[in-house]
Tab-separated table of N, CA, C and O in Angstrom:
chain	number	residue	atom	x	y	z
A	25	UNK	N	0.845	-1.178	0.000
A	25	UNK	CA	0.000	0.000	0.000
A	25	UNK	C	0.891	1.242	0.000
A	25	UNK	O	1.827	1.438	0.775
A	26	UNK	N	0.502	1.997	-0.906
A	26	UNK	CA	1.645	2.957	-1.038
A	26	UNK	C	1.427	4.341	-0.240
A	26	UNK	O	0.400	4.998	-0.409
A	27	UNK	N	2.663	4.828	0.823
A	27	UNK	CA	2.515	6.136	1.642
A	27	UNK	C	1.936	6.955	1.019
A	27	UNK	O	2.011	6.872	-0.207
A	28	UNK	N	1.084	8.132	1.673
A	28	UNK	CA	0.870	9.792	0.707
A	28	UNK	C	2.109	10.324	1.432
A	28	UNK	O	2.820	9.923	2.352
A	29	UNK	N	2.064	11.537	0.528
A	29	UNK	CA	3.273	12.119	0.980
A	29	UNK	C	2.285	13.608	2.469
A	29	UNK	O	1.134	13.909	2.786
A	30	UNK	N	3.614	13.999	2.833
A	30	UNK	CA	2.600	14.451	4.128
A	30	UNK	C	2.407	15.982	3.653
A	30	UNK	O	3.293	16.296	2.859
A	31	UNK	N	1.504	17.005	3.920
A	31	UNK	CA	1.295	17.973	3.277
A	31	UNK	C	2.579	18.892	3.282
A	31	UNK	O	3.481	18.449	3.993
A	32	UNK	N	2.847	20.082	2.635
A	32	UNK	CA	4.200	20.777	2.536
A	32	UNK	C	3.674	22.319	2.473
A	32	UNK	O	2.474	22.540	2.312
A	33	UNK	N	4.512	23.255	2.591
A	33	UNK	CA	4.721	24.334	2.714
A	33	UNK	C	5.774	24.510	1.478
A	33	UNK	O	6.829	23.876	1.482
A	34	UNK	N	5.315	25.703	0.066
A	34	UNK	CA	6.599	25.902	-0.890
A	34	UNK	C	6.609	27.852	-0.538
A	34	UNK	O	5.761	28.742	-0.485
A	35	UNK	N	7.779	27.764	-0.407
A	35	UNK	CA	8.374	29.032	0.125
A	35	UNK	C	8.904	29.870	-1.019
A	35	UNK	O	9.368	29.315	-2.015
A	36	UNK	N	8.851	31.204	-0.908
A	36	UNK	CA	9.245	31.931	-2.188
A	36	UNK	C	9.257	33.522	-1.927
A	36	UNK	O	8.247	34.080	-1.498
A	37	UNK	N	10.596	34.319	-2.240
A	37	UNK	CA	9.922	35.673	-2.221
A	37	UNK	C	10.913	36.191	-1.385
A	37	UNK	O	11.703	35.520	-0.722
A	38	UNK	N	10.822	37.814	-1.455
A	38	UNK	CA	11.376	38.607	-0.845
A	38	UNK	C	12.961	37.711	0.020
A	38	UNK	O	12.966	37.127	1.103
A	39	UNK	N	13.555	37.816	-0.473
A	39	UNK	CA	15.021	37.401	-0.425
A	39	UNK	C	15.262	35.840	0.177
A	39	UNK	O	16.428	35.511	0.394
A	40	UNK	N	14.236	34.921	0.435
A	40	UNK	CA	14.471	34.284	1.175
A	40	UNK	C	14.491	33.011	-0.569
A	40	UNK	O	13.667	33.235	-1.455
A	41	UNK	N	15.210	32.187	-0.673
A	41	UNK	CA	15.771	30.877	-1.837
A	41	UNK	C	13.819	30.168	-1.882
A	41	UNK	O	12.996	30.116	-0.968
A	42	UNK	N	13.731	29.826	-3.050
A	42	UNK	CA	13.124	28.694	-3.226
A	42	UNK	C	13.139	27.682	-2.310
A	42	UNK	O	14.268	27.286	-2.020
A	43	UNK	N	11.888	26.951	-1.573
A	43	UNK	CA	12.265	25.869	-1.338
A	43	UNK	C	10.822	25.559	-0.586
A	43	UNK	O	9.905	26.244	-0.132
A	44	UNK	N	11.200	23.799	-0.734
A	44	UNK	CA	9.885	23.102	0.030
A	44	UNK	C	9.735	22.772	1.201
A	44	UNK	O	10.829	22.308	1.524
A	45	UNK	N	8.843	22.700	2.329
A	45	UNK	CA	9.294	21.861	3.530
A	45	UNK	C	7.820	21.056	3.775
A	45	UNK	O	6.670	21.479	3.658
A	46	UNK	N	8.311	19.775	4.148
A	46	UNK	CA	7.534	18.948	4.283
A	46	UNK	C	6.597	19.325	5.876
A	46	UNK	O	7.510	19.720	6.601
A	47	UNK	N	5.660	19.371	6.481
A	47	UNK	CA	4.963	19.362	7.253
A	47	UNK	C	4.469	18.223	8.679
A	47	UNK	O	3.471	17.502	8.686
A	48	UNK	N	5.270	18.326	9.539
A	48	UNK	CA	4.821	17.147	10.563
A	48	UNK	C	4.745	18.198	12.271
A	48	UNK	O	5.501	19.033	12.768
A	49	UNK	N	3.815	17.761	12.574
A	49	UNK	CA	3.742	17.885	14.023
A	49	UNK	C	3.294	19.520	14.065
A	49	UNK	O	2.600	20.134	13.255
A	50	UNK	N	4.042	20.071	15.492
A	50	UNK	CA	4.025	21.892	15.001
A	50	UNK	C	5.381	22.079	14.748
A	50	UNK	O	6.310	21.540	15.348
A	51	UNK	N	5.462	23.083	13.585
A	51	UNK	CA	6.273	24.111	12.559
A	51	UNK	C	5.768	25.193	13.040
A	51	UNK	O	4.602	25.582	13.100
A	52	UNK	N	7.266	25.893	13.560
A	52	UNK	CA	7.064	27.762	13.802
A	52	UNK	C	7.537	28.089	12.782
A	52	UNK	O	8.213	27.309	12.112
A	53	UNK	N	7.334	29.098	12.492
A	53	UNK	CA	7.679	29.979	11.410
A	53	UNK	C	8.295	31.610	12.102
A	53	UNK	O	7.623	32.397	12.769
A	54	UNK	N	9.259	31.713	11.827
A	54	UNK	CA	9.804	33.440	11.823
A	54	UNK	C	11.070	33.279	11.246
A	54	UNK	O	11.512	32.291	10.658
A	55	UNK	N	11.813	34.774	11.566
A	55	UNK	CA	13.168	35.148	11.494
A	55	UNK	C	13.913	34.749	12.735
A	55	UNK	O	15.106	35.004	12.570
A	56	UNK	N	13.732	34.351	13.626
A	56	UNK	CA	14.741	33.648	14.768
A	56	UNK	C	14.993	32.395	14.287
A	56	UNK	O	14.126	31.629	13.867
A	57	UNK	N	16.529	32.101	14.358
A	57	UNK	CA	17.042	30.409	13.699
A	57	UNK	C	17.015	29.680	14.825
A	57	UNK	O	17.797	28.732	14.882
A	58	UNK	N	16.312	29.889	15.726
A	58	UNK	CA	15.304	28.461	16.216
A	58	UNK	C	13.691	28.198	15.681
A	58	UNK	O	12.930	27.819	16.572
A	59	UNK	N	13.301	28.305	14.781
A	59	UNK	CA	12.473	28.341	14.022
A	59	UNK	C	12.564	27.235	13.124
A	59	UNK	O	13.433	27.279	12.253
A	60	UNK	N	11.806	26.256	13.202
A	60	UNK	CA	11.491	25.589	11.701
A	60	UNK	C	11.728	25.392	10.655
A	60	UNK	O	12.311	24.491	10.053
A	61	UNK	N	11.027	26.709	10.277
A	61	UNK	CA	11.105	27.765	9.189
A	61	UNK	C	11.093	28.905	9.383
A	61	UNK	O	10.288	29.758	9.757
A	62	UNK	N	12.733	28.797	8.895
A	62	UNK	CA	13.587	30.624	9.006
A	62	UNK	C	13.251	31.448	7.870
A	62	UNK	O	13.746	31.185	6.774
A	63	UNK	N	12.195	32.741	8.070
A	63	UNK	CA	12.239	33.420	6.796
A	63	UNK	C	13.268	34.894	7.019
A	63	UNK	O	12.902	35.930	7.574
A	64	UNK	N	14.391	34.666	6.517
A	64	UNK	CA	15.474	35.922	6.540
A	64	UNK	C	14.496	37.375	5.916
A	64	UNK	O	15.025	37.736	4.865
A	65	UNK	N	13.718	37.941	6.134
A	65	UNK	CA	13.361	39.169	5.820
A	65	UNK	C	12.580	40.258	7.020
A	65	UNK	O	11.748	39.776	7.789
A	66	UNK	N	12.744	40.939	7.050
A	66	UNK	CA	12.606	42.139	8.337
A	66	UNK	C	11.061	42.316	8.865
A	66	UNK	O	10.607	42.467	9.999
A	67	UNK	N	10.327	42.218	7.333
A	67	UNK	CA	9.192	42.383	7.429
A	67	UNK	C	8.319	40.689	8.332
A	67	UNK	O	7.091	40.650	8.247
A	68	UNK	N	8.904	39.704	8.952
A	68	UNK	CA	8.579	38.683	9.282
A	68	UNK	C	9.294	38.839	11.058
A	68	UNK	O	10.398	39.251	11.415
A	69	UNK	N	8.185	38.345	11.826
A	69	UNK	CA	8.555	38.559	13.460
A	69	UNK	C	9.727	37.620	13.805
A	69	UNK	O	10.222	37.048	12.834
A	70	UNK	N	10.228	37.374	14.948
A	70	UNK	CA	11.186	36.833	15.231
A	70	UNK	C	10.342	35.092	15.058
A	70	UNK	O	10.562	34.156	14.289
A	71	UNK	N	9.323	35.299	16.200
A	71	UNK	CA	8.120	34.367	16.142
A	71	UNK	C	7.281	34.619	15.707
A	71	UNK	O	6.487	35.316	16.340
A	72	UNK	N	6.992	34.214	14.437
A	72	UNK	CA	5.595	34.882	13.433
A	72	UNK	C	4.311	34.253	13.567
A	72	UNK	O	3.335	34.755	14.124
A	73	UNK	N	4.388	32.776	12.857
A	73	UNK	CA	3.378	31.909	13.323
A	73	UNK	C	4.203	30.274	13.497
A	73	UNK	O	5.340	29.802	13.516
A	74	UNK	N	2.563	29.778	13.615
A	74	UNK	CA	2.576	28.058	13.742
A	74	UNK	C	2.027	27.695	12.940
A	74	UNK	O	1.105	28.344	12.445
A	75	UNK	N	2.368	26.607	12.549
A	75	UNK	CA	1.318	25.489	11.667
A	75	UNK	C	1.349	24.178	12.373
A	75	UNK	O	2.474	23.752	12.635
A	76	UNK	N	0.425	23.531	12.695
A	76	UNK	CA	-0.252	22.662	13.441
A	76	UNK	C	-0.949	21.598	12.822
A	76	UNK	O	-1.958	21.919	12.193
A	77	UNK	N	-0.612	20.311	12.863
A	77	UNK	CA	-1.115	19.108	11.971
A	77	UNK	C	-2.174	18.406	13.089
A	77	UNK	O	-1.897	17.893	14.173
A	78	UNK	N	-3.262	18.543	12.543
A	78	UNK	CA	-4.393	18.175	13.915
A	78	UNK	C	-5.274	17.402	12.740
A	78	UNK	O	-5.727	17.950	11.735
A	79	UNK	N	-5.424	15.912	13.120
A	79	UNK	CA	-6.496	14.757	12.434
A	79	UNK	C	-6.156	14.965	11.159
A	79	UNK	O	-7.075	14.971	10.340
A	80	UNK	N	-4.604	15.209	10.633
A	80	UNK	CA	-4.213	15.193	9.264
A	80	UNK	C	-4.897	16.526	8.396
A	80	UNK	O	-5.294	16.694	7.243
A	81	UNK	N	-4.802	17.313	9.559
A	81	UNK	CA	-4.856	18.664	8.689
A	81	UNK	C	-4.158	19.444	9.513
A	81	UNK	O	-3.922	19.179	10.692
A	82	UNK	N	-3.655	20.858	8.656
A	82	UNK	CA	-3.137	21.619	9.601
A	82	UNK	C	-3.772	23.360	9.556
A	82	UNK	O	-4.492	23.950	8.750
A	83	UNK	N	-3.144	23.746	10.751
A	83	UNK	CA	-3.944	24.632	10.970
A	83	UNK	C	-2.867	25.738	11.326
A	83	UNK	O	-1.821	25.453	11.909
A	84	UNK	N	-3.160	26.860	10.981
A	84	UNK	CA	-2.224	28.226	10.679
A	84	UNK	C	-2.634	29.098	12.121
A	84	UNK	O	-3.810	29.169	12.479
A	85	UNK	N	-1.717	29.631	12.757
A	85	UNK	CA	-2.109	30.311	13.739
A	85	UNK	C	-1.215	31.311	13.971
A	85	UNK	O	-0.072	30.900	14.171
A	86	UNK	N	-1.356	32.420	14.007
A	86	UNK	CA	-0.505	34.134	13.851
A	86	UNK	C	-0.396	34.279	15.480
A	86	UNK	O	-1.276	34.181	16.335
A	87	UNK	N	0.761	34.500	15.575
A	87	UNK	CA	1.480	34.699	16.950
A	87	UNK	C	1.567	35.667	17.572
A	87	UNK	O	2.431	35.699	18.448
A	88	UNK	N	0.667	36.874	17.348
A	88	UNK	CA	0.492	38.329	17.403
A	88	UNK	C	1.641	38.689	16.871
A	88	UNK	O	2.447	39.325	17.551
A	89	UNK	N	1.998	38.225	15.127
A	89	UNK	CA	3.163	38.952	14.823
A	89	UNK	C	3.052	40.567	14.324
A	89	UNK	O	1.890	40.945	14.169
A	90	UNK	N	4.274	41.728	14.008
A	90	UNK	CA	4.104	42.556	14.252
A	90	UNK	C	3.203	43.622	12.764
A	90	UNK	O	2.719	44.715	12.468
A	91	UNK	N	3.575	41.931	12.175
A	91	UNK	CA	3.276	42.726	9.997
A	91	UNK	C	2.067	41.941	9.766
A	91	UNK	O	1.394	42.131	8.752
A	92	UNK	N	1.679	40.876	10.841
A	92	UNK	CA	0.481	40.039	10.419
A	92	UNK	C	0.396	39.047	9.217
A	92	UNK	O	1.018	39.159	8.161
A	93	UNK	N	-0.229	38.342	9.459
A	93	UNK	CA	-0.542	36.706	8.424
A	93	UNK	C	-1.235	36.861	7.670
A	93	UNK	O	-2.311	36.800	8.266
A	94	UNK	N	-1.457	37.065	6.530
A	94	UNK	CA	-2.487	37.094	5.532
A	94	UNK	C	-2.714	35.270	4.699
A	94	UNK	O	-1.833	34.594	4.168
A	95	UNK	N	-4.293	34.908	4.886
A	95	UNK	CA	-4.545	33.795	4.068
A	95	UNK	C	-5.777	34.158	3.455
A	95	UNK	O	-6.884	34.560	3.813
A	96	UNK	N	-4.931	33.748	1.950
A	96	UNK	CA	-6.047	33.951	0.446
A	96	UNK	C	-6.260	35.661	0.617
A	96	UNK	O	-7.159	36.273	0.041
A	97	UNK	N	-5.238	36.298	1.531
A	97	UNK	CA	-5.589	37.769	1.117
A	97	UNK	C	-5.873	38.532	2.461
A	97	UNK	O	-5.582	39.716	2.635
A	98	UNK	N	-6.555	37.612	3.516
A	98	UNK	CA	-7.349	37.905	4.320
A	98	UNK	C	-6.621	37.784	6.043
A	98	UNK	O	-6.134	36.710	6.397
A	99	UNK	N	-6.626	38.493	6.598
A	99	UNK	CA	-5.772	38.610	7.947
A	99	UNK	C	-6.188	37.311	8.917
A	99	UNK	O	-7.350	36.944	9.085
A	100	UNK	N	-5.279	36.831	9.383
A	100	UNK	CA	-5.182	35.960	9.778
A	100	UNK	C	-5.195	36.542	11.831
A	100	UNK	O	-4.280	37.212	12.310
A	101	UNK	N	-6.099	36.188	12.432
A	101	UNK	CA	-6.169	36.818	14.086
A	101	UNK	C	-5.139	36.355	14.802
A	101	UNK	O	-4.674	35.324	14.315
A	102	UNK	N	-4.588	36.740	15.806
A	102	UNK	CA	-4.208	36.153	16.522
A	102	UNK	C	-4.975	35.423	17.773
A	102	UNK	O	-5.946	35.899	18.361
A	103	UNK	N	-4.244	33.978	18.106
A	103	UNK	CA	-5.218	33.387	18.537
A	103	UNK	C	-6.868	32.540	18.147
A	103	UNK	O	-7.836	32.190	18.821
A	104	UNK	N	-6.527	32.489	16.838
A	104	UNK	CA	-7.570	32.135	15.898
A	104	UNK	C	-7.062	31.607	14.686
A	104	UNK	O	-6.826	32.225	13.648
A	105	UNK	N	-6.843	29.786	15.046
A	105	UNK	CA	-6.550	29.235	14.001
A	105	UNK	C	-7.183	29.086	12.915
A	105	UNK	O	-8.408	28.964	12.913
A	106	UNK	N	-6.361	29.068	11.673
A	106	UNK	CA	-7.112	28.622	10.382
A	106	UNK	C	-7.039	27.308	9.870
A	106	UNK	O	-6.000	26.683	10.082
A	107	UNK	N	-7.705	26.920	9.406
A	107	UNK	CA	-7.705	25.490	8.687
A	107	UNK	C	-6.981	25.979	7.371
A	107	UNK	O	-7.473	26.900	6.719
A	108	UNK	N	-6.111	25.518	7.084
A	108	UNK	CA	-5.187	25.569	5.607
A	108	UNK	C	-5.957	24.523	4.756
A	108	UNK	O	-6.181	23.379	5.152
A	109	UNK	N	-6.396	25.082	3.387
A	109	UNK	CA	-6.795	23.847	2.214
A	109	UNK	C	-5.961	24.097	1.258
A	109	UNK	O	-5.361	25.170	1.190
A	110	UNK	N	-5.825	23.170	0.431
A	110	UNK	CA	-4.889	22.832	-0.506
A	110	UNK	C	-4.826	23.529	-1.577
A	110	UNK	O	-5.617	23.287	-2.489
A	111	UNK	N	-3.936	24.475	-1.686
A	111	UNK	CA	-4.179	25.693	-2.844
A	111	UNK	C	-3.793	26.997	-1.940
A	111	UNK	O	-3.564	28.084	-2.471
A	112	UNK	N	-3.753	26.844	-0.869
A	112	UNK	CA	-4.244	28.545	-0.092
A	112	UNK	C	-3.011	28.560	-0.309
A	112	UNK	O	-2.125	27.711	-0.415
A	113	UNK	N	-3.140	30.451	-0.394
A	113	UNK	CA	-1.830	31.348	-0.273
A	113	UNK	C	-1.524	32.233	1.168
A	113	UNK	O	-2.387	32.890	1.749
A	114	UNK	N	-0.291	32.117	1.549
A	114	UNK	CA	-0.185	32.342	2.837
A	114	UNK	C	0.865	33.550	2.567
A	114	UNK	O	1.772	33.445	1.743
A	115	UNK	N	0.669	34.563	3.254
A	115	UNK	CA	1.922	35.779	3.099
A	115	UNK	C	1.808	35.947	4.633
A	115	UNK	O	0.916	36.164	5.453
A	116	UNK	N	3.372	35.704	4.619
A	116	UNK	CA	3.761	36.098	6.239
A	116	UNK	C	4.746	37.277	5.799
A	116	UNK	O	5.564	37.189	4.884
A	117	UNK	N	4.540	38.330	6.561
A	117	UNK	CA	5.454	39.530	6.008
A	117	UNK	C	5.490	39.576	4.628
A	117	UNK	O	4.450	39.600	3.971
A	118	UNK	N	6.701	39.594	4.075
A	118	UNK	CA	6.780	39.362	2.416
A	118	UNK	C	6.843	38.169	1.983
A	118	UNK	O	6.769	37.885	0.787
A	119	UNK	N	6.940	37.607	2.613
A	119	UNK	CA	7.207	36.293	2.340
A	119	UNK	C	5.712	35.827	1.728
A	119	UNK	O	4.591	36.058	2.180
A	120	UNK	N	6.123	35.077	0.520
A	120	UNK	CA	4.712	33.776	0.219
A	120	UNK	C	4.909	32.456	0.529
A	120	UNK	O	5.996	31.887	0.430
A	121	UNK	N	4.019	32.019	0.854
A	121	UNK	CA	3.770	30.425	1.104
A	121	UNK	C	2.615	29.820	0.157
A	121	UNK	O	1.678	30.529	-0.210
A	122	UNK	N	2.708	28.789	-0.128
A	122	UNK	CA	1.705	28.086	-0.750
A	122	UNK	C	1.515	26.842	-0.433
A	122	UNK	O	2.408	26.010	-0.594
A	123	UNK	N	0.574	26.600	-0.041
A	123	UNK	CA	0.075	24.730	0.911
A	123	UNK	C	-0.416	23.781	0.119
A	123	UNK	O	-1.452	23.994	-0.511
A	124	UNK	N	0.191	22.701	0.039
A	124	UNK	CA	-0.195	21.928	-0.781
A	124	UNK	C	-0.331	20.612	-0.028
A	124	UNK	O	0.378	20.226	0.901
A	125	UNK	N	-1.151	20.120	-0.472
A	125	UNK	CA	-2.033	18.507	0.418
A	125	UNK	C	-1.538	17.675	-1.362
A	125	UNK	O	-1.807	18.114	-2.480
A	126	UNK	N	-0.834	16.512	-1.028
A	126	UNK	CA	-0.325	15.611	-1.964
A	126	UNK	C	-1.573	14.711	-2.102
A	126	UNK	O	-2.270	14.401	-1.136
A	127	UNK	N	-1.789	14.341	-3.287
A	127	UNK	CA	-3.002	13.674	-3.754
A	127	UNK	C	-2.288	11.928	-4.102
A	127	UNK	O	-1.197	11.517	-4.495
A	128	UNK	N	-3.357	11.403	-3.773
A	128	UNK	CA	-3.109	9.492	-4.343
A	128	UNK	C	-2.607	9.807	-5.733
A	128	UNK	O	-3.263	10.599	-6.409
A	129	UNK	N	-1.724	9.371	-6.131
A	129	UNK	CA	-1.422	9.101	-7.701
A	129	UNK	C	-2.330	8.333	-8.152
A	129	UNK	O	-2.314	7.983	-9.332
């Protein structure tokens, strides 16, 4: 029976390299390199947010950062997780994110 792959985060933008990261457990996200995911740009908090894998989904949660979380456009609260679906666009500071849920071949 063949694994799915586990959902990912593709990173892009404002000075920070291309790249993918696979998704397990909780993932912080900021500019402090104890972070997860390090986004090198000014406009991103030290501790920005979380992403949270709960019953094989995960869920986005803004850390009262100081530039705020935008998903699909739309501000993200602090203290008020989001359910991430497959497609959403995530801007933390300058930074973009894009979430992707891997499908059965």
């Amino acid at each position: 029976m063949p694994t799915i792959a586990p959902p990912r985060i593709h990173i892009q933008g404002a000075g920070s390299s291309k790249r993918i990261v696979e998704l397990a457990g909780a993932t912080t996200v900021g500019r402090a390199p104890d972070n997860a995911i390090v986004l090198d740009d000014t406009s991103v908090s030290r501790s920005h947010a979380i992403l949270l894998m709960e019953d094989g989904e995960v869920l986005l949660l803004d850390l009262e950062s100081s530039n705020g979380t935008l998903v699909n456009g739309r501000p993200a609260l602090p203290d008020e997780p989001i359910r991430l679906m497959d497609g959403d666009v995530v801007m933390i500071g300058r930074v973009l994110l894009r979430y992707e849920v891997p499908h059965d071949p």
